[in-house]
Short mmCIF file of C-alpha atoms in Angstrom, two decimals:
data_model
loop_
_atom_site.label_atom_id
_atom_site.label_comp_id
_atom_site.label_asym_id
_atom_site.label_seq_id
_atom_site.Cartn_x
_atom_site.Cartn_y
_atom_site.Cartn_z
CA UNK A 1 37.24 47.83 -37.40
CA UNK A 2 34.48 50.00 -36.04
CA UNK A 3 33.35 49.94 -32.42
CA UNK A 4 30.11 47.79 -33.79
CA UNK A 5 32.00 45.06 -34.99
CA UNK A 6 34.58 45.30 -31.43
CA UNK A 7 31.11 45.34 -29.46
CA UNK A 8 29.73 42.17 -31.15
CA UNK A 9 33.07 39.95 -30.78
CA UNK A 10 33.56 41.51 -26.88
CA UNK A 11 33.07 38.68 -24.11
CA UNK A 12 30.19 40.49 -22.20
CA UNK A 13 28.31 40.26 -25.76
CA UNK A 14 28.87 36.92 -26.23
CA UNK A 15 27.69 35.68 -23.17
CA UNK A 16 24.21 37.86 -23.30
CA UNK A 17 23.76 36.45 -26.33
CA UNK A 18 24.20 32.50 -25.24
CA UNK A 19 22.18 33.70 -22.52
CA UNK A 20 19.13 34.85 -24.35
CA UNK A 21 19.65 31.65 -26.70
CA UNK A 22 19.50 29.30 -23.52
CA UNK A 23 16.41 31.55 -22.36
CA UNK A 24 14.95 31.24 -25.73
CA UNK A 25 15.28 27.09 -25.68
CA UNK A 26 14.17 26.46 -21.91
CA UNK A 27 11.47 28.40 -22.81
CA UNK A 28 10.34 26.74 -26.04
CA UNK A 29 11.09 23.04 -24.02
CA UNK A 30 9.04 24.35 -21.10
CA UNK A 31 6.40 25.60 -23.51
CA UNK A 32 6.50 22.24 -25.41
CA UNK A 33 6.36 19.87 -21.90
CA UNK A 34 3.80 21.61 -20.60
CA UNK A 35 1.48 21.68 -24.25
CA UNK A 36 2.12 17.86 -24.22
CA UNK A 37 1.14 17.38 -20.32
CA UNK A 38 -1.96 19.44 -20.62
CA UNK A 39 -3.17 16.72 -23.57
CA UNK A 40 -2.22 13.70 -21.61
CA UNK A 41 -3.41 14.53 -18.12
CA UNK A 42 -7.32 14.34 -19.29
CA UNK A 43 -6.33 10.63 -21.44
CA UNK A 44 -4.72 9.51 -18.26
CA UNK A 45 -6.95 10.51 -15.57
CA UNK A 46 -9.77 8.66 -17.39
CA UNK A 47 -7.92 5.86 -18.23
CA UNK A 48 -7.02 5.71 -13.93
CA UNK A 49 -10.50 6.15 -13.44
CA UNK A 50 -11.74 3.12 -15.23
CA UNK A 51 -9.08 0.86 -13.87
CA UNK A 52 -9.72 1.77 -11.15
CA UNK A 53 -12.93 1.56 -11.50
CA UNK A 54 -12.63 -1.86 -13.66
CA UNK A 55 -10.73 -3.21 -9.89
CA UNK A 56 -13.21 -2.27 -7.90
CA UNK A 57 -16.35 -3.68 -9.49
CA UNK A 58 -13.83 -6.90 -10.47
CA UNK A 59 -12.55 -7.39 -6.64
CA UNK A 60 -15.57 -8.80 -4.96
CA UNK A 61 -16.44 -11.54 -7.81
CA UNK A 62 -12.86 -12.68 -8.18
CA UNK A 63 -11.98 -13.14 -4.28
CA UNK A 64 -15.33 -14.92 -4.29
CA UNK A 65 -14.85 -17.15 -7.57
CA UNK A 66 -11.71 -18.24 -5.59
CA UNK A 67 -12.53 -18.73 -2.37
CA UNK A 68 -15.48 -21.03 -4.25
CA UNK A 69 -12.96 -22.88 -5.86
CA UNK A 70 -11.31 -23.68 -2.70
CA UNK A 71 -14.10 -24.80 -1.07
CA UNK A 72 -14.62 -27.04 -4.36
CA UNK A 73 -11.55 -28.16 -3.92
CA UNK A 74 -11.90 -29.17 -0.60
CA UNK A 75 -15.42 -30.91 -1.22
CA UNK A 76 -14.04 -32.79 -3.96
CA UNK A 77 -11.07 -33.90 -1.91
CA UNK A 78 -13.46 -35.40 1.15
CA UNK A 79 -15.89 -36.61 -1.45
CA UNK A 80 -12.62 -38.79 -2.46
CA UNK A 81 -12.32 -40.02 0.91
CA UNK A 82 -15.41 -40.99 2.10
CA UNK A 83 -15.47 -42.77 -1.11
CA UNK A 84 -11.89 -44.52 -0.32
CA UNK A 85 -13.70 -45.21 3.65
CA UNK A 86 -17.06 -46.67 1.89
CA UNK A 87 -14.36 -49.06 -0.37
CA UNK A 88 -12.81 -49.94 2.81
CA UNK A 89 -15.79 -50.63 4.61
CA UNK A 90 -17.29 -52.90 2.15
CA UNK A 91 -13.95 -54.48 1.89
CA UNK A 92 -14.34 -55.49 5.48
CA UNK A 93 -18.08 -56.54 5.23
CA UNK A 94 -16.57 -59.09 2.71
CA UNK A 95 -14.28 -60.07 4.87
CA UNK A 96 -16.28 -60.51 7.49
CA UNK A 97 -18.94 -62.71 5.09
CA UNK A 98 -16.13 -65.52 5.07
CA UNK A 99 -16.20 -68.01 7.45
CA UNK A 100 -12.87 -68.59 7.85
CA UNK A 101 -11.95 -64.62 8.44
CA UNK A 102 -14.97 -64.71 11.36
CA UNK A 103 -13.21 -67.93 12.61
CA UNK A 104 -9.87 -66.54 12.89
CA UNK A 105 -10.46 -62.95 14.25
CA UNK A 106 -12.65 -64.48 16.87
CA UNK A 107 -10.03 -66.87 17.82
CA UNK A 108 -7.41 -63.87 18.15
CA UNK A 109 -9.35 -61.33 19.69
CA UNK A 110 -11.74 -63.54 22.08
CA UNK A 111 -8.99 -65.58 23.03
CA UNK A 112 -11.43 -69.01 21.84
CA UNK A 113 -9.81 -72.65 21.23
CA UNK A 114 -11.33 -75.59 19.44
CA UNK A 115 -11.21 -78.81 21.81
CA UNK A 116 -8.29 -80.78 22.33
CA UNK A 117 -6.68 -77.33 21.61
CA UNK A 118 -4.23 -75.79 24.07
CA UNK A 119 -4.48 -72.00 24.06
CA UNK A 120 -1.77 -69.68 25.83
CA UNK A 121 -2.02 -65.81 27.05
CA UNK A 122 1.30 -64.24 27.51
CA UNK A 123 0.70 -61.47 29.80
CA UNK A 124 2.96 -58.58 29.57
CA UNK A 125 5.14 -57.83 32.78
CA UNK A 126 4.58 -54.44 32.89
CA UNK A 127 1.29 -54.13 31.63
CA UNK A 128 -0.12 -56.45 34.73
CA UNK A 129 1.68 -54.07 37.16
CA UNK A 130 -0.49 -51.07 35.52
CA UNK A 131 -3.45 -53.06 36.12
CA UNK A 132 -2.37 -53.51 39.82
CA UNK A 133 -2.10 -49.76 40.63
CA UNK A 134 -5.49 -49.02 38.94
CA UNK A 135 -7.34 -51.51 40.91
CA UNK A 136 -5.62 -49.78 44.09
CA UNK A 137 -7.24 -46.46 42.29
CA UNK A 138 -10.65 -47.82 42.51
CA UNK A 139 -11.22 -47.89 46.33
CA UNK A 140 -10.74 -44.02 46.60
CA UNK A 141 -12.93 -41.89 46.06
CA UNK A 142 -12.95 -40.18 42.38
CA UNK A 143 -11.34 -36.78 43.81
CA UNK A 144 -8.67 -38.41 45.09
CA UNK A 145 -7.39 -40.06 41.35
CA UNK A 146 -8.14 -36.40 39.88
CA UNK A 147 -5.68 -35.24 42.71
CA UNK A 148 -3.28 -37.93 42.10
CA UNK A 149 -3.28 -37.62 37.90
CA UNK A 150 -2.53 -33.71 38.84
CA UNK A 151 0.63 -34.41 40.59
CA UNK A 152 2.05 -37.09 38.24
CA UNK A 153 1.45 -35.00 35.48
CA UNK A 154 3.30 -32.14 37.75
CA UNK A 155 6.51 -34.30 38.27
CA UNK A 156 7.33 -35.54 35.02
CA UNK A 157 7.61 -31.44 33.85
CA UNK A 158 10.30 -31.43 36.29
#
């Protein structure tokens, strides 16, 4: 064996030579990254700038198509009901057109009797007591009740 063939199986060969073979393939992988990245970054900067460009100019109308729909939306749903109040209403005009519904609410809320009838009001307790303390109310002047209403409304918090 000559010294050639003890250089080229010696450690310190071996690992200049992996060396320049790892140099060789970072080299041809930056080589091949950087080829493909210089033919994409044109594509994708004009395919960015028309999205973006597509969201802008789409933004506006679409916030405005909904909030239009919402307010349709909202129309429509009090169009449905004044149109349930107008049923109601004529409901109650028919009502009213009988004789006998006339009769009877004025009989309940007017308090009326036909003759030889005995009618009855149950007063409520309570309710004529109320009555009593706002009649007391009246004979002061309106300052006075304001003052009054003020420190009721005072207490109960406590």
């Amino acid at each position: 064996m000559g010294v050639k063939d003890r250089d080229r199986f010696s450690t310190a060969t071996r690992i200049r030579l992996l060396g320049e073979q790892t140099a060789a393939r970072v080299y041809r992988s930056q080589t091949k990254r950087q080829a493909r990245r210089s033919r994409l970054t044109g594509r994708a900067a004009l395919l960015a700038l028309v999205l973006c460009t597509m969201v802008v100019a789409l933004a506006y109308p679409m916030r405005q198509y909904v909030s239009q729909r919402a307010e349709i939306a909202d129309l429509q749903r009090e169009q449905r009901q004044a149109r349930e109040r107008v049923e109601q209403l004529r409901d109650l005009k028919a009502r009213w057109q009988d004789d006998a519904y006339a009769e009877q609410q004025i009989r309940r809320r007017l308090h009326y009797v036909r003759p030889g009838e005995t009618g009855y009001v149950v007063v409520d307790p309570g309710a004529a007591k109320q009555s009593r303390a706002d009649l007391g109310a009246a004979g002061r002047p309106w300052y006075a009740n304001v003052w009054d209403g003020v420190d009721k409304s005072d207490a109960s918090h406590q």
